[in-house]
């Protein structure tokens, strides 16, 4: 709840209006991925709390595609009045500029920071058809297949993609990246057996693992996931120093007025 209140206060400051007048109409939170993934879930959990705290409707709008850069381009050009913001991720705000020299936005120039939302690692989860029950067995299985093992993520440049590629290089594993428009579609295909593995957010993976529908082999953070404490990190399983984390942060269009405190 403290995070929600801090975020609401930051919104009021960013919008340059008093707590008595802001918001006077619904606020739109743009998410750069399809429904059902980690970013979407975080946005919708906070959506309810923000609506209660601010006394105004909060609308989550999914603009999926290109690892969140489509949403970022839209928000960068939105009216800077505090009513259109983005729950951005490491993909669109930190990684994309290094992958695409022709982005239609500049993360440093075109956005005003509001608040960090969460910081977490991902989890490597596999379909029951995969024989491996440990990271070592997963690597051995991937390298024994002529075509390797495919892993899905929420998109090119996403935290899952970075985690997967770092793992592929570190473990020298024969892995093939399959990008989706969000963690939700990737998880759906994993549950259906269309793809054997996914580097997923803990938010998306935990319910399926606890229900026995998927198997978690390792978390990508420096510490075990709080929601899956029995799942060892990849670093613990023979790859010391391996770490790949993600963060979600709220940003507004760059010209949104700022001030030191509300009236």
PDB file of C-alpha atoms in Angstrom:
ATOM      1  CA  UNK A   1       0.000   0.000   0.000  1.00  0.00           C
ATOM      2  CA  UNK A   2       2.914   2.349   0.717  1.00  0.00           C
ATOM      3  CA  UNK A   3       4.123   1.971  -2.872  1.00  0.00           C
ATOM      4  CA  UNK A   4       0.636   2.804  -4.177  1.00  0.00           C
ATOM      5  CA  UNK A   5       0.359   5.932  -2.026  1.00  0.00           C
ATOM      6  CA  UNK A   6       3.845   7.077  -3.000  1.00  0.00           C
ATOM      7  CA  UNK A   7       3.034   6.553  -6.670  1.00  0.00           C
ATOM      8  CA  UNK A   8      -0.259   8.468  -6.360  1.00  0.00           C
ATOM      9  CA  UNK A   9       1.533  11.366  -4.697  1.00  0.00           C
ATOM     10  CA  UNK A  10       4.193  11.325  -7.407  1.00  0.00           C
ATOM     11  CA  UNK A  11       1.470  11.446 -10.047  1.00  0.00           C
ATOM     12  CA  UNK A  12      -0.026  14.532  -8.455  1.00  0.00           C
ATOM     13  CA  UNK A  13       3.374  16.203  -8.412  1.00  0.00           C
ATOM     14  CA  UNK A  14       4.114  15.218 -12.000  1.00  0.00           C
ATOM     15  CA  UNK A  15       0.745  16.538 -13.150  1.00  0.00           C
ATOM     16  CA  UNK A  16       1.433  19.880 -11.406  1.00  0.00           C
ATOM     17  CA  UNK A  17      -2.001  20.002  -9.833  1.00  0.00           C
ATOM     18  CA  UNK A  18      -3.205  19.928  -6.254  1.00  0.00           C
ATOM     19  CA  UNK A  19      -4.451  16.798  -4.553  1.00  0.00           C
ATOM     20  CA  UNK A  20      -7.918  18.399  -4.547  1.00  0.00           C
ATOM     21  CA  UNK A  21      -8.153  18.678  -8.346  1.00  0.00           C
ATOM     22  CA  UNK A  22      -6.124  15.752  -9.642  1.00  0.00           C
ATOM     23  CA  UNK A  23      -7.342  13.580 -11.171  1.00  0.00           C
ATOM     24  CA  UNK A  24     -10.591  15.068 -12.411  1.00  0.00           C
ATOM     25  CA  UNK A  25     -11.027  12.379 -15.075  1.00  0.00           C
ATOM     26  CA  UNK A  26      -9.755   8.824 -15.713  1.00  0.00           C
ATOM     27  CA  UNK A  27      -5.994   8.230 -15.900  1.00  0.00           C
ATOM     28  CA  UNK A  28      -4.702   5.843 -18.564  1.00  0.00           C
ATOM     29  CA  UNK A  29      -1.801   3.514 -17.813  1.00  0.00           C
ATOM     30  CA  UNK A  30      -0.329   2.208 -21.066  1.00  0.00           C
ATOM     31  CA  UNK A  31       1.261  -1.259 -21.006  1.00  0.00           C
ATOM     32  CA  UNK A  32       3.486  -2.385 -23.862  1.00  0.00           C
ATOM     33  CA  UNK A  33       2.554  -6.059 -23.717  1.00  0.00           C
ATOM     34  CA  UNK A  34      -0.489  -8.274 -24.233  1.00  0.00           C
ATOM     35  CA  UNK A  35      -2.806  -9.062 -21.300  1.00  0.00           C
ATOM     36  CA  UNK A  36      -1.825 -11.791 -18.877  1.00  0.00           C
ATOM     37  CA  UNK A  37       1.909 -11.159 -18.564  1.00  0.00           C
ATOM     38  CA  UNK A  38       3.943  -9.712 -15.704  1.00  0.00           C
ATOM     39  CA  UNK A  39       3.759  -6.054 -16.753  1.00  0.00           C
ATOM     40  CA  UNK A  40       0.028  -6.267 -17.356  1.00  0.00           C
ATOM     41  CA  UNK A  41      -0.543  -8.018 -14.020  1.00  0.00           C
ATOM     42  CA  UNK A  42       1.445  -5.433 -12.046  1.00  0.00           C
ATOM     43  CA  UNK A  43      -0.444  -2.618 -13.777  1.00  0.00           C
ATOM     44  CA  UNK A  44      -3.829  -4.152 -12.988  1.00  0.00           C
ATOM     45  CA  UNK A  45      -2.994  -4.909  -9.358  1.00  0.00           C
ATOM     46  CA  UNK A  46      -1.939  -1.301  -8.840  1.00  0.00           C
ATOM     47  CA  UNK A  47      -4.884  -0.106 -10.936  1.00  0.00           C
ATOM     48  CA  UNK A  48      -7.326  -1.157  -8.238  1.00  0.00           C
ATOM     49  CA  UNK A  49      -5.341   0.408  -5.411  1.00  0.00           C
ATOM     50  CA  UNK A  50      -4.776   3.650  -7.312  1.00  0.00           C
ATOM     51  CA  UNK A  51      -8.461   3.951  -8.171  1.00  0.00           C
ATOM     52  CA  UNK A  52      -9.353   3.537  -4.501  1.00  0.00           C
ATOM     53  CA  UNK A  53      -6.744   6.022  -3.333  1.00  0.00           C
ATOM     54  CA  UNK A  54      -7.340   8.701  -5.970  1.00  0.00           C
ATOM     55  CA  UNK A  55     -11.116   8.306  -6.170  1.00  0.00           C
ATOM     56  CA  UNK A  56     -10.958   8.170  -9.957  1.00  0.00           C
ATOM     57  CA  UNK A  57     -10.992   5.469 -12.625  1.00  0.00           C
ATOM     58  CA  UNK A  58      -7.635   4.085 -13.755  1.00  0.00           C
ATOM     59  CA  UNK A  59      -7.700   2.546 -17.231  1.00  0.00           C
ATOM     60  CA  UNK A  60      -5.070   0.000 -18.320  1.00  0.00           C
ATOM     61  CA  UNK A  61      -4.523   0.115 -22.079  1.00  0.00           C
ATOM     62  CA  UNK A  62      -2.503  -2.647 -23.765  1.00  0.00           C
ATOM     63  CA  UNK A  63      -0.449  -1.513 -26.770  1.00  0.00           C
ATOM     64  CA  UNK A  64       1.512  -4.700 -27.379  1.00  0.00           C
ATOM     65  CA  UNK A  65       4.392  -5.299 -29.738  1.00  0.00           C
ATOM     66  CA  UNK A  66       8.084  -4.743 -30.417  1.00  0.00           C
ATOM     67  CA  UNK A  67       9.161  -5.405 -26.830  1.00  0.00           C
ATOM     68  CA  UNK A  68       7.158  -2.494 -25.468  1.00  0.00           C
ATOM     69  CA  UNK A  69       8.516   0.112 -27.881  1.00  0.00           C
ATOM     70  CA  UNK A  70       5.146   0.662 -29.585  1.00  0.00           C
ATOM     71  CA  UNK A  71       3.632   1.725 -26.276  1.00  0.00           C
ATOM     72  CA  UNK A  72       6.662   3.870 -25.466  1.00  0.00           C
ATOM     73  CA  UNK A  73       6.386   5.710 -28.787  1.00  0.00           C
ATOM     74  CA  UNK A  74       2.697   6.421 -28.150  1.00  0.00           C
ATOM     75  CA  UNK A  75       3.221   7.717 -24.620  1.00  0.00           C
ATOM     76  CA  UNK A  76       6.224   9.836 -25.607  1.00  0.00           C
ATOM     77  CA  UNK A  77       3.918  11.815 -27.906  1.00  0.00           C
ATOM     78  CA  UNK A  78       0.906  11.956 -25.572  1.00  0.00           C
ATOM     79  CA  UNK A  79      -0.438  15.162 -24.059  1.00  0.00           C
ATOM     80  CA  UNK A  80       1.815  15.883 -21.040  1.00  0.00           C
ATOM     81  CA  UNK A  81      -0.985  16.496 -18.567  1.00  0.00           C
ATOM     82  CA  UNK A  82      -0.575  13.542 -16.197  1.00  0.00           C
ATOM     83  CA  UNK A  83      -3.505  11.602 -17.629  1.00  0.00           C
ATOM     84  CA  UNK A  84      -1.484   9.301 -19.902  1.00  0.00           C
ATOM     85  CA  UNK A  85       1.411   7.432 -18.332  1.00  0.00           C
ATOM     86  CA  UNK A  86       3.273   4.207 -19.036  1.00  0.00           C
ATOM     87  CA  UNK A  87       4.331   1.257 -16.935  1.00  0.00           C
ATOM     88  CA  UNK A  88       7.621   0.828 -18.738  1.00  0.00           C
ATOM     89  CA  UNK A  89      10.129  -1.998 -18.488  1.00  0.00           C
ATOM     90  CA  UNK A  90      13.832  -2.500 -18.960  1.00  0.00           C
ATOM     91  CA  UNK A  91      13.071  -3.563 -22.542  1.00  0.00           C
ATOM     92  CA  UNK A  92      11.662  -0.287 -23.859  1.00  0.00           C
ATOM     93  CA  UNK A  93      13.491   2.134 -21.595  1.00  0.00           C
ATOM     94  CA  UNK A  94      16.983   0.642 -21.336  1.00  0.00           C
ATOM     95  CA  UNK A  95      17.571  -2.125 -23.869  1.00  0.00           C
ATOM     96  CA  UNK A  96      15.778  -0.933 -27.014  1.00  0.00           C
ATOM     97  CA  UNK A  97      18.112   2.036 -27.681  1.00  0.00           C
ATOM     98  CA  UNK A  98      20.998  -0.420 -27.963  1.00  0.00           C
ATOM     99  CA  UNK A  99      19.125  -2.663 -30.388  1.00  0.00           C
ATOM    100  CA  UNK A 100      17.512  -0.050 -32.630  1.00  0.00           C
ATOM    101  CA  UNK A 101      19.236   3.174 -33.675  1.00  0.00           C
ATOM    102  CA  UNK A 102      16.015   4.468 -35.244  1.00  0.00           C
ATOM    103  CA  UNK A 103      13.651   4.358 -32.296  1.00  0.00           C
ATOM    104  CA  UNK A 104      10.849   6.937 -32.550  1.00  0.00           C
ATOM    105  CA  UNK A 105      11.666   8.126 -29.024  1.00  0.00           C
ATOM    106  CA  UNK A 106      14.602   8.772 -26.735  1.00  0.00           C
ATOM    107  CA  UNK A 107      14.133   7.310 -23.229  1.00  0.00           C
ATOM    108  CA  UNK A 108      16.193  10.056 -21.590  1.00  0.00           C
ATOM    109  CA  UNK A 109      14.734  12.949 -23.550  1.00  0.00           C
ATOM    110  CA  UNK A 110      11.096  11.977 -24.059  1.00  0.00           C
ATOM    111  CA  UNK A 111      10.007  10.727 -20.629  1.00  0.00           C
ATOM    112  CA  UNK A 112       9.708  12.111 -17.119  1.00  0.00           C
ATOM    113  CA  UNK A 113      10.239   9.544 -14.345  1.00  0.00           C
ATOM    114  CA  UNK A 114       7.430   9.120 -11.813  1.00  0.00           C
ATOM    115  CA  UNK A 115       8.128   6.065  -9.673  1.00  0.00           C
ATOM    116  CA  UNK A 116       9.733   2.634  -9.666  1.00  0.00           C
ATOM    117  CA  UNK A 117       7.113  -0.121  -9.344  1.00  0.00           C
ATOM    118  CA  UNK A 118       8.939  -3.435  -8.879  1.00  0.00           C
ATOM    119  CA  UNK A 119      12.311  -5.103  -9.361  1.00  0.00           C
ATOM    120  CA  UNK A 120      12.449  -8.872  -9.782  1.00  0.00           C
ATOM    121  CA  UNK A 121      14.059 -11.782 -11.575  1.00  0.00           C
ATOM    122  CA  UNK A 122      12.450 -14.167 -14.032  1.00  0.00           C
ATOM    123  CA  UNK A 123      11.927 -17.918 -13.759  1.00  0.00           C
ATOM    124  CA  UNK A 124      12.808 -20.601 -16.303  1.00  0.00           C
ATOM    125  CA  UNK A 125       9.716 -22.807 -16.519  1.00  0.00           C
ATOM    126  CA  UNK A 126       9.199 -25.861 -18.721  1.00  0.00           C
ATOM    127  CA  UNK A 127       6.316 -27.939 -20.034  1.00  0.00           C
ATOM    128  CA  UNK A 128       5.915 -31.417 -18.450  1.00  0.00           C
ATOM    129  CA  UNK A 129       7.028 -32.953 -21.758  1.00  0.00           C
ATOM    130  CA  UNK A 130      10.538 -31.670 -21.042  1.00  0.00           C
ATOM    131  CA  UNK A 131      12.422 -34.394 -19.151  1.00  0.00           C
ATOM    132  CA  UNK A 132      14.808 -32.077 -17.301  1.00  0.00           C
ATOM    133  CA  UNK A 133      14.202 -31.415 -13.614  1.00  0.00           C
ATOM    134  CA  UNK A 134      17.324 -29.325 -13.006  1.00  0.00           C
ATOM    135  CA  UNK A 135      19.256 -26.680 -14.888  1.00  0.00           C
ATOM    136  CA  UNK A 136      22.069 -29.147 -15.616  1.00  0.00           C
ATOM    137  CA  UNK A 137      19.606 -31.645 -17.077  1.00  0.00           C
ATOM    138  CA  UNK A 138      17.983 -28.873 -19.141  1.00  0.00           C
ATOM    139  CA  UNK A 139      21.317 -27.921 -20.691  1.00  0.00           C
ATOM    140  CA  UNK A 140      22.114 -31.572 -21.412  1.00  0.00           C
ATOM    141  CA  UNK A 141      18.703 -32.107 -23.017  1.00  0.00           C
ATOM    142  CA  UNK A 142      19.012 -28.952 -25.128  1.00  0.00           C
ATOM    143  CA  UNK A 143      22.443 -29.946 -26.376  1.00  0.00           C
ATOM    144  CA  UNK A 144      21.321 -33.479 -27.185  1.00  0.00           C
ATOM    145  CA  UNK A 145      18.652 -32.272 -29.622  1.00  0.00           C
ATOM    146  CA  UNK A 146      19.771 -31.354 -33.160  1.00  0.00           C
ATOM    147  CA  UNK A 147      17.530 -28.293 -33.159  1.00  0.00           C
ATOM    148  CA  UNK A 148      18.061 -27.438 -29.514  1.00  0.00           C
ATOM    149  CA  UNK A 149      15.229 -26.298 -27.241  1.00  0.00           C
ATOM    150  CA  UNK A 150      13.136 -23.208 -27.923  1.00  0.00           C
ATOM    151  CA  UNK A 151      12.414 -20.737 -25.172  1.00  0.00           C
ATOM    152  CA  UNK A 152       9.685 -18.118 -25.291  1.00  0.00           C
ATOM    153  CA  UNK A 153       9.725 -14.590 -23.852  1.00  0.00           C
ATOM    154  CA  UNK A 154       7.546 -11.502 -23.828  1.00  0.00           C
ATOM    155  CA  UNK A 155       9.499 -10.028 -26.728  1.00  0.00           C
ATOM    156  CA  UNK A 156      12.825  -9.093 -28.286  1.00  0.00           C
ATOM    157  CA  UNK A 157      14.926  -7.144 -25.814  1.00  0.00           C
ATOM    158  CA  UNK A 158      12.693  -8.093 -22.895  1.00  0.00           C
ATOM    159  CA  UNK A 159      14.082  -9.130 -19.523  1.00  0.00           C
ATOM    160  CA  UNK A 160      13.240 -12.727 -20.409  1.00  0.00           C
ATOM    161  CA  UNK A 161      15.167 -12.433 -23.666  1.00  0.00           C
ATOM    162  CA  UNK A 162      18.196 -11.003 -21.865  1.00  0.00           C
ATOM    163  CA  UNK A 163      17.986 -13.720 -19.208  1.00  0.00           C
ATOM    164  CA  UNK A 164      17.703 -16.418 -21.872  1.00  0.00           C
ATOM    165  CA  UNK A 165      20.585 -15.168 -23.977  1.00  0.00           C
ATOM    166  CA  UNK A 166      22.819 -14.690 -20.953  1.00  0.00           C
ATOM    167  CA  UNK A 167      22.012 -18.239 -19.902  1.00  0.00           C
ATOM    168  CA  UNK A 168      22.582 -19.598 -23.428  1.00  0.00           C
ATOM    169  CA  UNK A 169      26.036 -18.035 -23.540  1.00  0.00           C
ATOM    170  CA  UNK A 170      26.979 -18.854 -19.955  1.00  0.00           C
ATOM    171  CA  UNK A 171      25.856 -22.482 -20.105  1.00  0.00           C
ATOM    172  CA  UNK A 172      26.781 -22.962 -23.775  1.00  0.00           C
ATOM    173  CA  UNK A 173      23.285 -24.342 -24.274  1.00  0.00           C
ATOM    174  CA  UNK A 174      21.607 -24.914 -27.636  1.00  0.00           C
ATOM    175  CA  UNK A 175      18.618 -22.599 -27.122  1.00  0.00           C
ATOM    176  CA  UNK A 176      16.462 -20.783 -29.684  1.00  0.00           C
ATOM    177  CA  UNK A 177      14.603 -17.600 -28.804  1.00  0.00           C
ATOM    178  CA  UNK A 178      10.908 -17.292 -29.716  1.00  0.00           C
ATOM    179  CA  UNK A 179       9.564 -13.782 -28.998  1.00  0.00           C
ATOM    180  CA  UNK A 180       5.879 -13.117 -28.218  1.00  0.00           C
ATOM    181  CA  UNK A 181       3.860  -9.925 -27.761  1.00  0.00           C
ATOM    182  CA  UNK A 182       3.743 -10.475 -24.030  1.00  0.00           C
ATOM    183  CA  UNK A 183       4.223 -12.959 -21.245  1.00  0.00           C
ATOM    184  CA  UNK A 184       0.553 -13.946 -21.396  1.00  0.00           C
ATOM    185  CA  UNK A 185       0.659 -15.381 -24.947  1.00  0.00           C
ATOM    186  CA  UNK A 186       4.004 -17.071 -24.216  1.00  0.00           C
ATOM    187  CA  UNK A 187       2.575 -18.717 -21.109  1.00  0.00           C
ATOM    188  CA  UNK A 188      -0.518 -19.815 -23.016  1.00  0.00           C
ATOM    189  CA  UNK A 189       1.603 -21.579 -25.636  1.00  0.00           C
ATOM    190  CA  UNK A 190       3.770 -23.150 -22.942  1.00  0.00           C
ATOM    191  CA  UNK A 191       0.721 -24.562 -21.151  1.00  0.00           C
ATOM    192  CA  UNK A 192      -0.577 -25.875 -24.467  1.00  0.00           C
ATOM    193  CA  UNK A 193       2.718 -27.556 -25.327  1.00  0.00           C
ATOM    194  CA  UNK A 194       3.381 -25.376 -28.389  1.00  0.00           C
ATOM    195  CA  UNK A 195       6.693 -24.299 -26.871  1.00  0.00           C
ATOM    196  CA  UNK A 196       8.774 -26.291 -24.354  1.00  0.00           C
ATOM    197  CA  UNK A 197      10.151 -23.531 -22.134  1.00  0.00           C
ATOM    198  CA  UNK A 198       9.734 -19.880 -21.204  1.00  0.00           C
ATOM    199  CA  UNK A 199      11.746 -17.347 -19.252  1.00  0.00           C
ATOM    200  CA  UNK A 200       8.722 -15.880 -17.497  1.00  0.00           C
ATOM    201  CA  UNK A 201       8.055 -13.326 -14.803  1.00  0.00           C
ATOM    202  CA  UNK A 202       7.511 -14.868 -11.381  1.00  0.00           C
ATOM    203  CA  UNK A 203       4.077 -13.219 -11.371  1.00  0.00           C
ATOM    204  CA  UNK A 204       3.042 -15.159 -14.455  1.00  0.00           C
ATOM    205  CA  UNK A 205       4.774 -18.437 -13.658  1.00  0.00           C
ATOM    206  CA  UNK A 206       4.003 -18.958  -9.975  1.00  0.00           C
ATOM    207  CA  UNK A 207       0.296 -19.888 -10.213  1.00  0.00           C
ATOM    208  CA  UNK A 208       0.985 -22.457 -12.940  1.00  0.00           C
ATOM    209  CA  UNK A 209       3.935 -23.975 -11.070  1.00  0.00           C
ATOM    210  CA  UNK A 210       1.997 -24.244  -7.828  1.00  0.00           C
ATOM    211  CA  UNK A 211      -0.899 -25.851  -9.709  1.00  0.00           C
ATOM    212  CA  UNK A 212       1.486 -28.509 -11.016  1.00  0.00           C
ATOM    213  CA  UNK A 213       0.970 -27.539 -14.652  1.00  0.00           C
ATOM    214  CA  UNK A 214       4.557 -26.421 -15.215  1.00  0.00           C
ATOM    215  CA  UNK A 215       7.960 -27.151 -13.704  1.00  0.00           C
ATOM    216  CA  UNK A 216      10.250 -24.348 -12.522  1.00  0.00           C
ATOM    217  CA  UNK A 217      13.938 -25.112 -13.026  1.00  0.00           C
ATOM    218  CA  UNK A 218      15.610 -21.941 -11.796  1.00  0.00           C
ATOM    219  CA  UNK A 219      15.149 -18.272 -11.039  1.00  0.00           C
ATOM    220  CA  UNK A 220      17.322 -15.675 -12.753  1.00  0.00           C
ATOM    221  CA  UNK A 221      17.848 -13.256  -9.893  1.00  0.00           C
ATOM    222  CA  UNK A 222      20.670 -13.132  -7.377  1.00  0.00           C
ATOM    223  CA  UNK A 223      18.249 -14.434  -4.731  1.00  0.00           C
ATOM    224  CA  UNK A 224      15.436 -16.956  -4.882  1.00  0.00           C
ATOM    225  CA  UNK A 225      11.996 -15.674  -5.795  1.00  0.00           C
ATOM    226  CA  UNK A 226       9.863 -14.888  -2.751  1.00  0.00           C
ATOM    227  CA  UNK A 227       6.892 -16.541  -4.460  1.00  0.00           C
ATOM    228  CA  UNK A 228       8.879 -19.699  -5.319  1.00  0.00           C
ATOM    229  CA  UNK A 229      11.350 -20.052  -2.433  1.00  0.00           C
ATOM    230  CA  UNK A 230      11.989 -23.748  -3.103  1.00  0.00           C
ATOM    231  CA  UNK A 231      13.250 -23.068  -6.632  1.00  0.00           C
ATOM    232  CA  UNK A 232      17.028 -22.480  -6.613  1.00  0.00           C
ATOM    233  CA  UNK A 233      18.594 -19.690  -8.616  1.00  0.00           C
ATOM    234  CA  UNK A 234      20.478 -20.515 -11.791  1.00  0.00           C
ATOM    235  CA  UNK A 235      23.615 -19.201 -10.072  1.00  0.00           C
ATOM    236  CA  UNK A 236      23.184 -21.791  -7.316  1.00  0.00           C
ATOM    237  CA  UNK A 237      23.084 -24.580  -9.887  1.00  0.00           C
ATOM    238  CA  UNK A 238      26.608 -24.343 -11.182  1.00  0.00           C
ATOM    239  CA  UNK A 239      26.664 -20.879 -12.757  1.00  0.00           C
ATOM    240  CA  UNK A 240      28.009 -18.507 -10.089  1.00  0.00           C
ATOM    241  CA  UNK A 241      27.689 -14.855 -11.042  1.00  0.00           C
ATOM    242  CA  UNK A 242      24.694 -15.439 -13.300  1.00  0.00           C
ATOM    243  CA  UNK A 243      22.052 -12.788 -12.635  1.00  0.00           C
ATOM    244  CA  UNK A 244      19.354 -11.216 -14.791  1.00  0.00           C
ATOM    245  CA  UNK A 245      16.667  -8.987 -13.323  1.00  0.00           C
ATOM    246  CA  UNK A 246      13.805  -6.875 -14.606  1.00  0.00           C
ATOM    247  CA  UNK A 247      12.221  -3.684 -13.373  1.00  0.00           C
ATOM    248  CA  UNK A 248       8.933  -1.911 -13.998  1.00  0.00           C
ATOM    249  CA  UNK A 249       8.777   1.885 -13.723  1.00  0.00           C
ATOM    250  CA  UNK A 250       6.106   4.517 -14.279  1.00  0.00           C
ATOM    251  CA  UNK A 251       6.961   7.364 -16.632  1.00  0.00           C
ATOM    252  CA  UNK A 252       5.066  10.280 -18.171  1.00  0.00           C
ATOM    253  CA  UNK A 253       5.665  12.327 -21.324  1.00  0.00           C
ATOM    254  CA  UNK A 254       8.758  14.492 -20.850  1.00  0.00           C
ATOM    255  CA  UNK A 255       6.998  17.874 -20.829  1.00  0.00           C
ATOM    256  CA  UNK A 256       4.669  16.958 -17.997  1.00  0.00           C
ATOM    257  CA  UNK A 257       5.187  19.858 -15.524  1.00  0.00           C
ATOM    258  CA  UNK A 258       6.922  19.137 -12.238  1.00  0.00           C
ATOM    259  CA  UNK A 259       7.189  20.847  -8.901  1.00  0.00           C
ATOM    260  CA  UNK A 260       8.715  20.022  -5.542  1.00  0.00           C
ATOM    261  CA  UNK A 261       5.453  19.295  -3.699  1.00  0.00           C
ATOM    262  CA  UNK A 262       1.662  19.518  -4.097  1.00  0.00           C
ATOM    263  CA  UNK A 263      -0.152  22.706  -3.022  1.00  0.00           C
TER     264      UNK A 263
END
